[in-house]
Short mmCIF file of C-alpha atoms and ligand atoms in Angstrom, two decimals:
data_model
loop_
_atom_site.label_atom_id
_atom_site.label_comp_id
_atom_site.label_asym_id
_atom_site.label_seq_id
_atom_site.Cartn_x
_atom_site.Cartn_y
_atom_site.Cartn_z
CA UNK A 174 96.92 81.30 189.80
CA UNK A 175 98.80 82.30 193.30
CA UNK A 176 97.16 85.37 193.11
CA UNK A 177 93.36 84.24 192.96
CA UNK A 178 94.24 81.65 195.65
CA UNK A 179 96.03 84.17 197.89
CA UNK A 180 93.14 87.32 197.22
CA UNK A 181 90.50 84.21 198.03
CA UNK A 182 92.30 83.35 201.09
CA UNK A 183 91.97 86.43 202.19
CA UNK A 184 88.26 87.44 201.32
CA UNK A 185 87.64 84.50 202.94
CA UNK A 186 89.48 85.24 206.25
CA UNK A 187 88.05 89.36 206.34
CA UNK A 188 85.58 89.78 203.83
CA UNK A 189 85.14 91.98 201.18
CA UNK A 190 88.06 94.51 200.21
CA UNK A 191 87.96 97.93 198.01
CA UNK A 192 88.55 97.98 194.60
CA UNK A 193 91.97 100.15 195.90
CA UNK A 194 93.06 97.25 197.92
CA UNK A 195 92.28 94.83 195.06
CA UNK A 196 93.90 97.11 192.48
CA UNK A 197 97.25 97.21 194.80
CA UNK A 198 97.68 93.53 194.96
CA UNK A 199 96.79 92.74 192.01
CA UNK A 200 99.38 95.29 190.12
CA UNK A 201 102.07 95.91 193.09
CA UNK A 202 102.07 93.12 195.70
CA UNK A 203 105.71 92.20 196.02
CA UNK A 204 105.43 88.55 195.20
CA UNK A 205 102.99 88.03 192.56
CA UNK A 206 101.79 91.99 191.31
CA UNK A 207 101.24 92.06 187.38
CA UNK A 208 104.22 94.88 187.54
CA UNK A 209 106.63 93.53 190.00
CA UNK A 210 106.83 90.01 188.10
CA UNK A 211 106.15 90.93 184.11
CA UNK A 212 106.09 94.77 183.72
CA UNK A 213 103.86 94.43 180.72
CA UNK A 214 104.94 97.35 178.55
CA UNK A 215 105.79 97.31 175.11
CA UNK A 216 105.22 95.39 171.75
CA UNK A 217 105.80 92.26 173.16
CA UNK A 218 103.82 93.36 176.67
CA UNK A 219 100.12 93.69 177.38
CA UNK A 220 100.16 97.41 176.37
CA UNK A 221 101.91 99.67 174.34
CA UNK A 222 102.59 103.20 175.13
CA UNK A 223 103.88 106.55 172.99
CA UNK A 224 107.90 106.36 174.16
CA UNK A 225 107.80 102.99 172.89
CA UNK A 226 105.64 103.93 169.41
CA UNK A 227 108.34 106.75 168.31
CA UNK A 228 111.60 108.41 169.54
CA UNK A 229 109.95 111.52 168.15
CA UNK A 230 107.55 111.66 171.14
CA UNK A 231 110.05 111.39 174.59
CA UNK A 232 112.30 114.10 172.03
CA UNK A 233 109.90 116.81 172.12
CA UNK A 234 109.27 116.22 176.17
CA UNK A 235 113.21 116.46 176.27
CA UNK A 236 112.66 119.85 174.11
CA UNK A 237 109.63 120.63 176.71
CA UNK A 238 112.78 120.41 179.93
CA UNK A 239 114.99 122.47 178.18
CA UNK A 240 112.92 124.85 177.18
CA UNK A 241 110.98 125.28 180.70
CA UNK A 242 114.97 125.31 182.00
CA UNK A 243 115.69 127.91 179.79
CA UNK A 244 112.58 130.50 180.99
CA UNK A 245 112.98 129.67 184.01
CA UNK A 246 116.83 131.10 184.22
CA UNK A 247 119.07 128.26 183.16
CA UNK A 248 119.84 127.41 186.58
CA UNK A 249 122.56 125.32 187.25
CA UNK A 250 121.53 122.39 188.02
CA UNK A 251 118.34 120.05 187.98
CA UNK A 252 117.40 116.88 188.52
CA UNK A 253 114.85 115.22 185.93
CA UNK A 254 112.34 112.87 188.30
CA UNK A 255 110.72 110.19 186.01
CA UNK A 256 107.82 108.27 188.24
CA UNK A 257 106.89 104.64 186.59
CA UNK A 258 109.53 104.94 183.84
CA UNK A 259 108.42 101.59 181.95
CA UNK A 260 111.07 100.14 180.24
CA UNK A 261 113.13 103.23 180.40
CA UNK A 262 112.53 104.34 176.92
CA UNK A 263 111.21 107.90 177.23
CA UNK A 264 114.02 108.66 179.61
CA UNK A 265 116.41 107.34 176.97
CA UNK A 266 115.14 109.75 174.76
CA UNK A 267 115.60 112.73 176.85
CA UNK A 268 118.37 112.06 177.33
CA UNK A 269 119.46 112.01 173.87
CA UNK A 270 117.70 115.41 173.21
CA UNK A 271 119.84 116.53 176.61
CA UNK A 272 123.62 114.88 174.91
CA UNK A 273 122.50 116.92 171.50
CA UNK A 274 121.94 120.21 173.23
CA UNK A 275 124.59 119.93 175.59
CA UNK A 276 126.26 123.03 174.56
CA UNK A 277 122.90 124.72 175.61
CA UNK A 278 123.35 122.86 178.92
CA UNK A 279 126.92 122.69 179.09
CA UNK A 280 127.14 124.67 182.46
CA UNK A 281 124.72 122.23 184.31
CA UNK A 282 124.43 119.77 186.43
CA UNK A 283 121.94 116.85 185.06
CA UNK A 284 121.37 113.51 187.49
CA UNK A 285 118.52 111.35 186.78
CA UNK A 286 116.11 110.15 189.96
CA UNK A 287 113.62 106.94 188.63
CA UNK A 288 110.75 106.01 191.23
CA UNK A 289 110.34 102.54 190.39
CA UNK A 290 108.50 99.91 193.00
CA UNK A 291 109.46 96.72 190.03
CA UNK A 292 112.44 95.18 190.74
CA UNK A 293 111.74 93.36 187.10
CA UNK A 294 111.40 96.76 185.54
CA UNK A 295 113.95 98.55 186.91
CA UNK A 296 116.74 96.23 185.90
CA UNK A 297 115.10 96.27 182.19
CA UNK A 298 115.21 100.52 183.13
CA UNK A 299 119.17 99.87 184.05
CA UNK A 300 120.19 97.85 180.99
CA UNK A 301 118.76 100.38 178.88
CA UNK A 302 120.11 103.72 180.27
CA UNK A 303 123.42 102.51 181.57
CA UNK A 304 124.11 99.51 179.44
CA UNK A 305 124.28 97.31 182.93
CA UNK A 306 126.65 100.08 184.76
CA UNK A 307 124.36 100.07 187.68
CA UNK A 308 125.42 99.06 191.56
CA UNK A 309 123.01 97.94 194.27
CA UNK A 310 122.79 101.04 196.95
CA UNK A 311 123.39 99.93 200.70
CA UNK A 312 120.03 99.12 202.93
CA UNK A 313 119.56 102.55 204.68
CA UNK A 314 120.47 104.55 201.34
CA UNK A 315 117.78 106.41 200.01
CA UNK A 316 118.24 105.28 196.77
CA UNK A 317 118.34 101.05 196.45
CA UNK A 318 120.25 101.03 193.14
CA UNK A 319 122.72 103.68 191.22
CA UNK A 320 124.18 103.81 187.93
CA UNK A 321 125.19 106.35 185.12
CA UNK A 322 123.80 106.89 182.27
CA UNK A 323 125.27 105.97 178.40
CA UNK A 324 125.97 109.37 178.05
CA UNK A 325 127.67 110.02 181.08
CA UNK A 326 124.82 111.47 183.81
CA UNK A 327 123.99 109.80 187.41
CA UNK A 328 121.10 107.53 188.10
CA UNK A 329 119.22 106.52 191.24
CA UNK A 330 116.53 104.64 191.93
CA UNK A 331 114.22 104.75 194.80
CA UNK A 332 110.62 103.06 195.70
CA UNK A 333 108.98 105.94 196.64
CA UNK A 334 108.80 110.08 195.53
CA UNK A 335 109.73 110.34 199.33
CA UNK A 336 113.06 109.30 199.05
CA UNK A 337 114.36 111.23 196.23
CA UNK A 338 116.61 114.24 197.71
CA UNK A 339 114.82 117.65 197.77
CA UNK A 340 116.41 120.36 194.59
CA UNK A 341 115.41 122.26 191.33
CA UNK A 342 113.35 119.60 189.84
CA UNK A 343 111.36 118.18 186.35
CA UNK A 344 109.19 115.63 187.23
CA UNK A 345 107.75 113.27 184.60
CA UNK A 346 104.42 110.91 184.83
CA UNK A 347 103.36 109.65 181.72
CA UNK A 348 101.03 106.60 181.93
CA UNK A 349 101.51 106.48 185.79
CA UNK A 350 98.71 107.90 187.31
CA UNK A 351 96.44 105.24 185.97
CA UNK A 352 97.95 102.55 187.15
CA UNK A 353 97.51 103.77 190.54
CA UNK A 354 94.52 102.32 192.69
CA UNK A 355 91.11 103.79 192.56
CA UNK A 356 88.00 103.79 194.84
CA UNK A 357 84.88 103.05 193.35
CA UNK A 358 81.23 104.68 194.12
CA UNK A 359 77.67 104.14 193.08
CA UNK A 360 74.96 106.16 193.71
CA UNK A 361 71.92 103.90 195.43
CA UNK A 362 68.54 105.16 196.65
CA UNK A 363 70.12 104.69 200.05
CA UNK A 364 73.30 106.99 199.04
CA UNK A 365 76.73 106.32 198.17
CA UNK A 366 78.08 103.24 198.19
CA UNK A 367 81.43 101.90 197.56
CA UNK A 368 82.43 99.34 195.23
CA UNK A 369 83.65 96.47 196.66
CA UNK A 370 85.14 93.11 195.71
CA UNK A 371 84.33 89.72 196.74
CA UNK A 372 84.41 86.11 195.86
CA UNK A 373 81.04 84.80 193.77
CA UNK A 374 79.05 82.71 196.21
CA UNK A 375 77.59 80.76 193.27
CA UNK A 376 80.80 80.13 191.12
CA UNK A 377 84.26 78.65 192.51
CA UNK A 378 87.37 80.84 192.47
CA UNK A 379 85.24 83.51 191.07
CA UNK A 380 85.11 87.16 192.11
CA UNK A 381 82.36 89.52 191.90
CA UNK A 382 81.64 93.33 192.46
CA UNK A 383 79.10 93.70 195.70
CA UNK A 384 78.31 97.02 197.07
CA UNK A 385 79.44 98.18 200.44
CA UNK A 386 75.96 97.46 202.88
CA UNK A 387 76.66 101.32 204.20
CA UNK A 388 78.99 104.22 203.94
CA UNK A 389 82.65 103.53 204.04
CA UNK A 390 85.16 106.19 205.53
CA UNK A 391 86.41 106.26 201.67
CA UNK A 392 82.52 107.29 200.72
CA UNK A 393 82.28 110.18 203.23
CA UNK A 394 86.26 111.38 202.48
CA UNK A 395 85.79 111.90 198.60
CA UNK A 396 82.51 112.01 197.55
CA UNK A 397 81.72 116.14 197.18
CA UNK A 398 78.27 117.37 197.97
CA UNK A 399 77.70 119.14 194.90
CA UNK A 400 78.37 115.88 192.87
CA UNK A 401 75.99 115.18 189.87
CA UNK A 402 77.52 111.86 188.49
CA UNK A 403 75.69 108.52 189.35
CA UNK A 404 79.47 106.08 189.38
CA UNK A 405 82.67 108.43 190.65
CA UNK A 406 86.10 106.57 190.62
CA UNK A 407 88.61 108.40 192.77
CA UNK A 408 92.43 107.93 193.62
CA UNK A 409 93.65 108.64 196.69
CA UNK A 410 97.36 108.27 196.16
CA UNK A 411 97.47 109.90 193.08
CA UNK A 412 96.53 113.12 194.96
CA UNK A 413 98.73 112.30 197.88
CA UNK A 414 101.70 112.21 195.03
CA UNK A 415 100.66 115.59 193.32
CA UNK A 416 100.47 116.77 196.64
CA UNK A 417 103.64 116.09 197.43
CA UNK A 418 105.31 117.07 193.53
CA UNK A 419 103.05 120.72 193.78
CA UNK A 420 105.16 121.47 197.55
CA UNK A 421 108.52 120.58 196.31
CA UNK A 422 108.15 122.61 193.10
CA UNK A 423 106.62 125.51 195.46
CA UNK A 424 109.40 124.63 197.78
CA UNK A 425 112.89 123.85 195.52
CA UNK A 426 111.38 125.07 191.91
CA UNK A 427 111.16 123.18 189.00
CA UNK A 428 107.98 121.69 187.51
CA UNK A 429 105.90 118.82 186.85
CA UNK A 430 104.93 117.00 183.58
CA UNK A 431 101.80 114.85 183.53
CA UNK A 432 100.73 112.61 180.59
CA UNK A 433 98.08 109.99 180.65
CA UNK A 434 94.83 109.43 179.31
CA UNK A 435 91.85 110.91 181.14
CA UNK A 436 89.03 113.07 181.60
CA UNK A 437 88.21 116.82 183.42
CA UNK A 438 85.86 115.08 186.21
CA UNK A 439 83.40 114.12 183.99
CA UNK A 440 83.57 109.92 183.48
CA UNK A 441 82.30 107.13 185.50
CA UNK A 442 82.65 103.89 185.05
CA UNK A 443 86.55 103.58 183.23
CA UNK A 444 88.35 100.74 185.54
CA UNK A 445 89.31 98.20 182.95
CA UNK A 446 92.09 95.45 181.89
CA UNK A 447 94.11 94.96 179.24
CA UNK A 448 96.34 91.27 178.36
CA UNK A 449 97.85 90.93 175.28
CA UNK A 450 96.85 93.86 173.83
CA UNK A 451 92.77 93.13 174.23
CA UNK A 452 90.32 93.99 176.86
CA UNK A 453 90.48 91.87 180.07
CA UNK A 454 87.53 91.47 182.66
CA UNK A 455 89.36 93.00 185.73
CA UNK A 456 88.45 90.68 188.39
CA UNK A 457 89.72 87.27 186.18
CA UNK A 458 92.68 86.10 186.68
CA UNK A 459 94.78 89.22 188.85
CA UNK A 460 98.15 89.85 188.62
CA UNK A 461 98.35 88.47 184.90
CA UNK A 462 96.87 91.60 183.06
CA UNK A 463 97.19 95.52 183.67
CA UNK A 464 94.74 96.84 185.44
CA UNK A 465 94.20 100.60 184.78
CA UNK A 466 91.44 103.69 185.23
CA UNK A 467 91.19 107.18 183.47
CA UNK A 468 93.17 110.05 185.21
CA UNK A 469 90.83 112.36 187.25
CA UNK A 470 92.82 116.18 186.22
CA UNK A 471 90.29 117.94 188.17
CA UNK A 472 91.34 115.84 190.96
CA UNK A 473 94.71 116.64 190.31
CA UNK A 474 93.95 120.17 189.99
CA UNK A 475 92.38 120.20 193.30
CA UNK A 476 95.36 118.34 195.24
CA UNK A 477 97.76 120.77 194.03
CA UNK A 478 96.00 123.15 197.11
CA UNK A 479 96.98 126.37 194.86
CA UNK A 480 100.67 125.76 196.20
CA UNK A 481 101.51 125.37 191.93
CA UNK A 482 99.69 127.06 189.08
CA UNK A 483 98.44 124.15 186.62
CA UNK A 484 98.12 124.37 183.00
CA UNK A 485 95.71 121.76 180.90
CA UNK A 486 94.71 118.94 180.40
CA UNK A 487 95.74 119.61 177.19
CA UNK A 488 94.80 116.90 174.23
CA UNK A 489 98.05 115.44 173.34
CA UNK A 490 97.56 116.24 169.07
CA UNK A 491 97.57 119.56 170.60
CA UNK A 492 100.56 119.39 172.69
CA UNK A 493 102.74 117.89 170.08
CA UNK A 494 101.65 120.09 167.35
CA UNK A 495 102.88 123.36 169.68
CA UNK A 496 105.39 121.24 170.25
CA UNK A 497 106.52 121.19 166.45
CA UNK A 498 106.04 117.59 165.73
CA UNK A 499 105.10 118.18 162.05
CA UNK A 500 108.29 119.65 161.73
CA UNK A 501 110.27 116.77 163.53
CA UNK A 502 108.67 114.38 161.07
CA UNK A 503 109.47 116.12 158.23
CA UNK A 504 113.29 116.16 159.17
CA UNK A 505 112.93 112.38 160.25
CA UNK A 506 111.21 111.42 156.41
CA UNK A 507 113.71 114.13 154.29
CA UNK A 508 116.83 112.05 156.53
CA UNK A 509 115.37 108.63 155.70
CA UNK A 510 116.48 106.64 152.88
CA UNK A 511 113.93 103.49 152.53
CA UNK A 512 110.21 103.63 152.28
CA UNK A 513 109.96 100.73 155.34
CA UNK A 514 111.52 103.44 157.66
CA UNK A 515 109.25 106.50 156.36
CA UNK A 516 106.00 103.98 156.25
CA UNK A 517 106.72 103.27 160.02
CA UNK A 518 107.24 107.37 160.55
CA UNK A 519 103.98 108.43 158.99
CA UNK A 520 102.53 105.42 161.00
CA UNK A 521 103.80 106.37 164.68
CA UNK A 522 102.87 109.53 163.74
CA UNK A 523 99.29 109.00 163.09
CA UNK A 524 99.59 106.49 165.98
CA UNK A 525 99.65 109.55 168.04
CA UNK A 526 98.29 112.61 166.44
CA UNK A 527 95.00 110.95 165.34
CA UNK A 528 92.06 112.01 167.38
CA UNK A 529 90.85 108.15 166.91
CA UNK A 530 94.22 106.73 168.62
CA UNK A 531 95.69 108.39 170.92
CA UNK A 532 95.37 111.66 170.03
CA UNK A 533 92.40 113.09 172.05
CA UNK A 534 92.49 110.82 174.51
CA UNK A 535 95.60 111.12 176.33
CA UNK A 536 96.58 114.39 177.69
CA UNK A 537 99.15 116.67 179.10
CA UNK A 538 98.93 118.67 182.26
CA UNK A 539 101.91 120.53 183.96
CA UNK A 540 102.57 122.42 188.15
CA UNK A 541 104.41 125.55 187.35
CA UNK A 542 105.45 127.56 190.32
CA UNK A 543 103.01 130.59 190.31
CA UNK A 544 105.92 132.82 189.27
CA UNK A 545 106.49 131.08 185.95
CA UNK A 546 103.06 132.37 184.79
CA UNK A 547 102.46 135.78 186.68
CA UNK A 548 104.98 138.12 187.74
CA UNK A 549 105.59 137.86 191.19
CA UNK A 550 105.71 141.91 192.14
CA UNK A 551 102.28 142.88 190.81
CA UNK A 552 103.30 146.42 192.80
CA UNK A 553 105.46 146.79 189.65
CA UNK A 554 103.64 148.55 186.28
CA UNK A 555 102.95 145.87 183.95
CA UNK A 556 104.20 147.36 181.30
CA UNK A 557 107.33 147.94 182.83
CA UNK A 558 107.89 144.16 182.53
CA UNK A 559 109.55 142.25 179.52
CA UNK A 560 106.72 139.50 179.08
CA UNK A 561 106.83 135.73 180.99
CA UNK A 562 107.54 133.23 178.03
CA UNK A 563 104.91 130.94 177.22
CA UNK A 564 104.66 127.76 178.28
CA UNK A 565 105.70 125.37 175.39
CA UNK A 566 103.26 122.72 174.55
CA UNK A 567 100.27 124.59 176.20
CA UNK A 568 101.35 127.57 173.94
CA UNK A 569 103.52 127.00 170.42
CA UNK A 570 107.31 126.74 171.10
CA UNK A 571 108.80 129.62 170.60
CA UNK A 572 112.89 128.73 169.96
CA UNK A 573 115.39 131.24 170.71
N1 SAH B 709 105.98 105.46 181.79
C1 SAH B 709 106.15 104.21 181.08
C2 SAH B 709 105.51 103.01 181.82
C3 SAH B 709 104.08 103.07 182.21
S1 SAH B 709 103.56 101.60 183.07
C4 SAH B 709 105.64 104.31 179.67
O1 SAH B 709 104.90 105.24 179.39
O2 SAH B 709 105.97 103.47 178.85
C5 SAH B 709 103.51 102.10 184.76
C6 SAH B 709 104.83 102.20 185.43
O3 SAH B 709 104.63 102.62 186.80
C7 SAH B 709 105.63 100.92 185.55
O4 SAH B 709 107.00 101.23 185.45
C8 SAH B 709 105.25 100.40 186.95
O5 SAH B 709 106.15 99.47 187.47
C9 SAH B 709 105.26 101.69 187.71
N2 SAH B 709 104.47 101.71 188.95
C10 SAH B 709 103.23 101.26 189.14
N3 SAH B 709 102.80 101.52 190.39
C11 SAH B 709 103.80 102.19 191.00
C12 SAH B 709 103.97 102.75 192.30
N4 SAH B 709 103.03 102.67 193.22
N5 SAH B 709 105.14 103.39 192.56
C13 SAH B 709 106.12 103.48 191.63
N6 SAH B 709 106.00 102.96 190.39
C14 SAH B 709 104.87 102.32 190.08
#
């Protein structure tokens, strides 16, 4: 394909590049990246994620806004900041959950802020939420497209966090992180070494993994002393993005969603493709499958700098049961008239809630401003002090 020839080309030219670099033109370069020409998500994609398994899941995360708006003091406006919305389908579904509670948020101000770097993607993400209402933005505009939303709300899209304007904010991330690039390490007798990528001496057109012949800058920036693993996998921009989402909630309030499957700092080796739904070696054939590696939340953890409190990772059974998904289906099977519809209910369901599928692996982790959790004047007697509401999702949701 263009891409082999073109990542060949350049091995060739400069030698060996990092599995980051490989990962980044393999998934995002602007002419042939696996997301900028095919998008991959969905039935018909390479992978299929929970927004497009059941409405029932992007609902309760709608529910999880509202209710986060709500203890935090209903103020009067937000802005809900999806990053890699897909095909637009969990957004859809908030905003759904926002039209049928819109007496709740009658007195505020909604507009919806998509980071999207596929062109491909975000015109599927325009056709779905505004039903084509959209209008290129002006070069020099922060955002490069705008459009409202079926049910009357702004939208803006924009290729980077960066540009989307500071204000109270809900961020959203689910199944982003991962597709971000990741270094690679291995542990040698010599020290750390990165994982590199190369093209197979011995086979045509064929690329292999070859270990950096010393440290790299990457080996010396993120490999910690007190590490005990033999194969870390760490990425960079994914803690330059929480970062930047932990000072803007410190800075303009709000907070920050994160869903995606992953581990506490605990796995190696997880960098792996997918193509039509099956495993795919990761260095055949780039740009035609997705290319994806476990979250790192004690990563995350760490990059929020203590400028956010952070709750989780918590399994996502548990996070939709506090939720009240049990009760959600049960409204969903009483309200459905033919056994197709309830078969595919119970199915989506188990699709998600079963600790075999996706139910342990993937996992929810929020930024809360510090004051959501603790009271901020600890001069005050604490029993003075109506309690903080709990956190829905980490804690059971508590209605009122
Ligand atoms: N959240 C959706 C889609 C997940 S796929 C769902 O759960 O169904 C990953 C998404 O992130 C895609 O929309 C992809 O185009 C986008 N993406 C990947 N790398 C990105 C980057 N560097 N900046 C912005 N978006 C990116």
């Amino acid at each position: 394909g263009a891409m082999l020839r073109h990542l060949t080309r350049k091995l060739r030219a400069s030698g060996p590049v990092t599995v980051a670099e490989y990962m980044r033109e393999a998934l995002t370069n602007p002419g042939q990246g696996y997301y900028t020409r095919r998008g991959g998500v969905g039935e018909s994609g390479d992978f299929i994620t929970s927004p497009e398994i059941s409405q029932v899941f992007g609902e309760l995360i709608g529910i999880w806004y509202i209710s986060e708006w709500m203890a935090m003091g209903k103020p009067s406006t937000f802005q809900l900041v999806e990053l890699g919305p897909g095909r637009g389908t969990l957004t859809e579904d908030i905003l759904r959950v926002f039209k049928q509670l819109a007496s709740v948020l009658s007195k505020c101000d909604v507009s919806v802020h998509l980071v999207e770097v596929s062109p491909k993607l975000s015109e599927i993400q325009a056709a779905m939420l505004t039903g084509g209402k959209v209008q290129p933005n002006p070069e020099g505009e922060s955002a490069y497209m705008k459009g409202v939303s079926k049910t009357g709300i702004p939208i803006f899209w924009y290729r980077d966090i960066q540009d989307v304007p500071p204000g109270y904010s809900f961020y959203l991330a689910h199944e982003f992180f991962d597709a971000l690039p990741i270094h690679k390490f291995q542990r040698t007798e010599k020290g750390w070494r990165e994982v590199l990528v190369d093209i197979d001496p011995e086979v045509p057109d064929q690329l292999r993994f070859v270990l950096s012949p010393s440290r790299t800058p990457a080996t010396q920036n993120f490999i910690q002393a007190e590490e005990t693993r033999d194969h870390v996998e760490v990425c960079p921009e994914a803690g330059v993005i929480v970062q930047r989402l932990a000072s803007r909630i410190e800075k303009d309030g709000g907070a920050a969603l994160v869903a995606d499957y992953g581990h506490d700092g605990t796995k190696t080796d997880t960098f792996r493709g997918f193509r039509n739904h099956k495993l795919h070696d990761v260095l055949s054939a780039p740009g035609t499958a997705d290319l994806t590696a476990d979250v790192d939340f004690s990563y995350l953890r760490k990059m929020a700098q203590g400028r956010t409190a952070t709750l989780g990772p918590i399994k996502q059974r548990e996070f939709l049961k506090n939720m009240g998904i049990d009760l959600r289906l049960q409204v969903l099977l009483q309200n459905s008239g033919d056994t197709a519809t309830r078969e595919q209910l119970l199915h989506s369901y188990d699709m998600l809630m079963n600790p075999e599928k996706m139910g342990d692996c993937f996992n929810f982790f929020a930024l809360l401003p510090h004051h959501r959790l603790v009271h901020p004047d600890k001069k005050d007697k604490p029993e003075s002090k109506s309690p903080l509401p709990p956190v829905a999702g980490f804690n059971e949701l508590l209605l009122k």
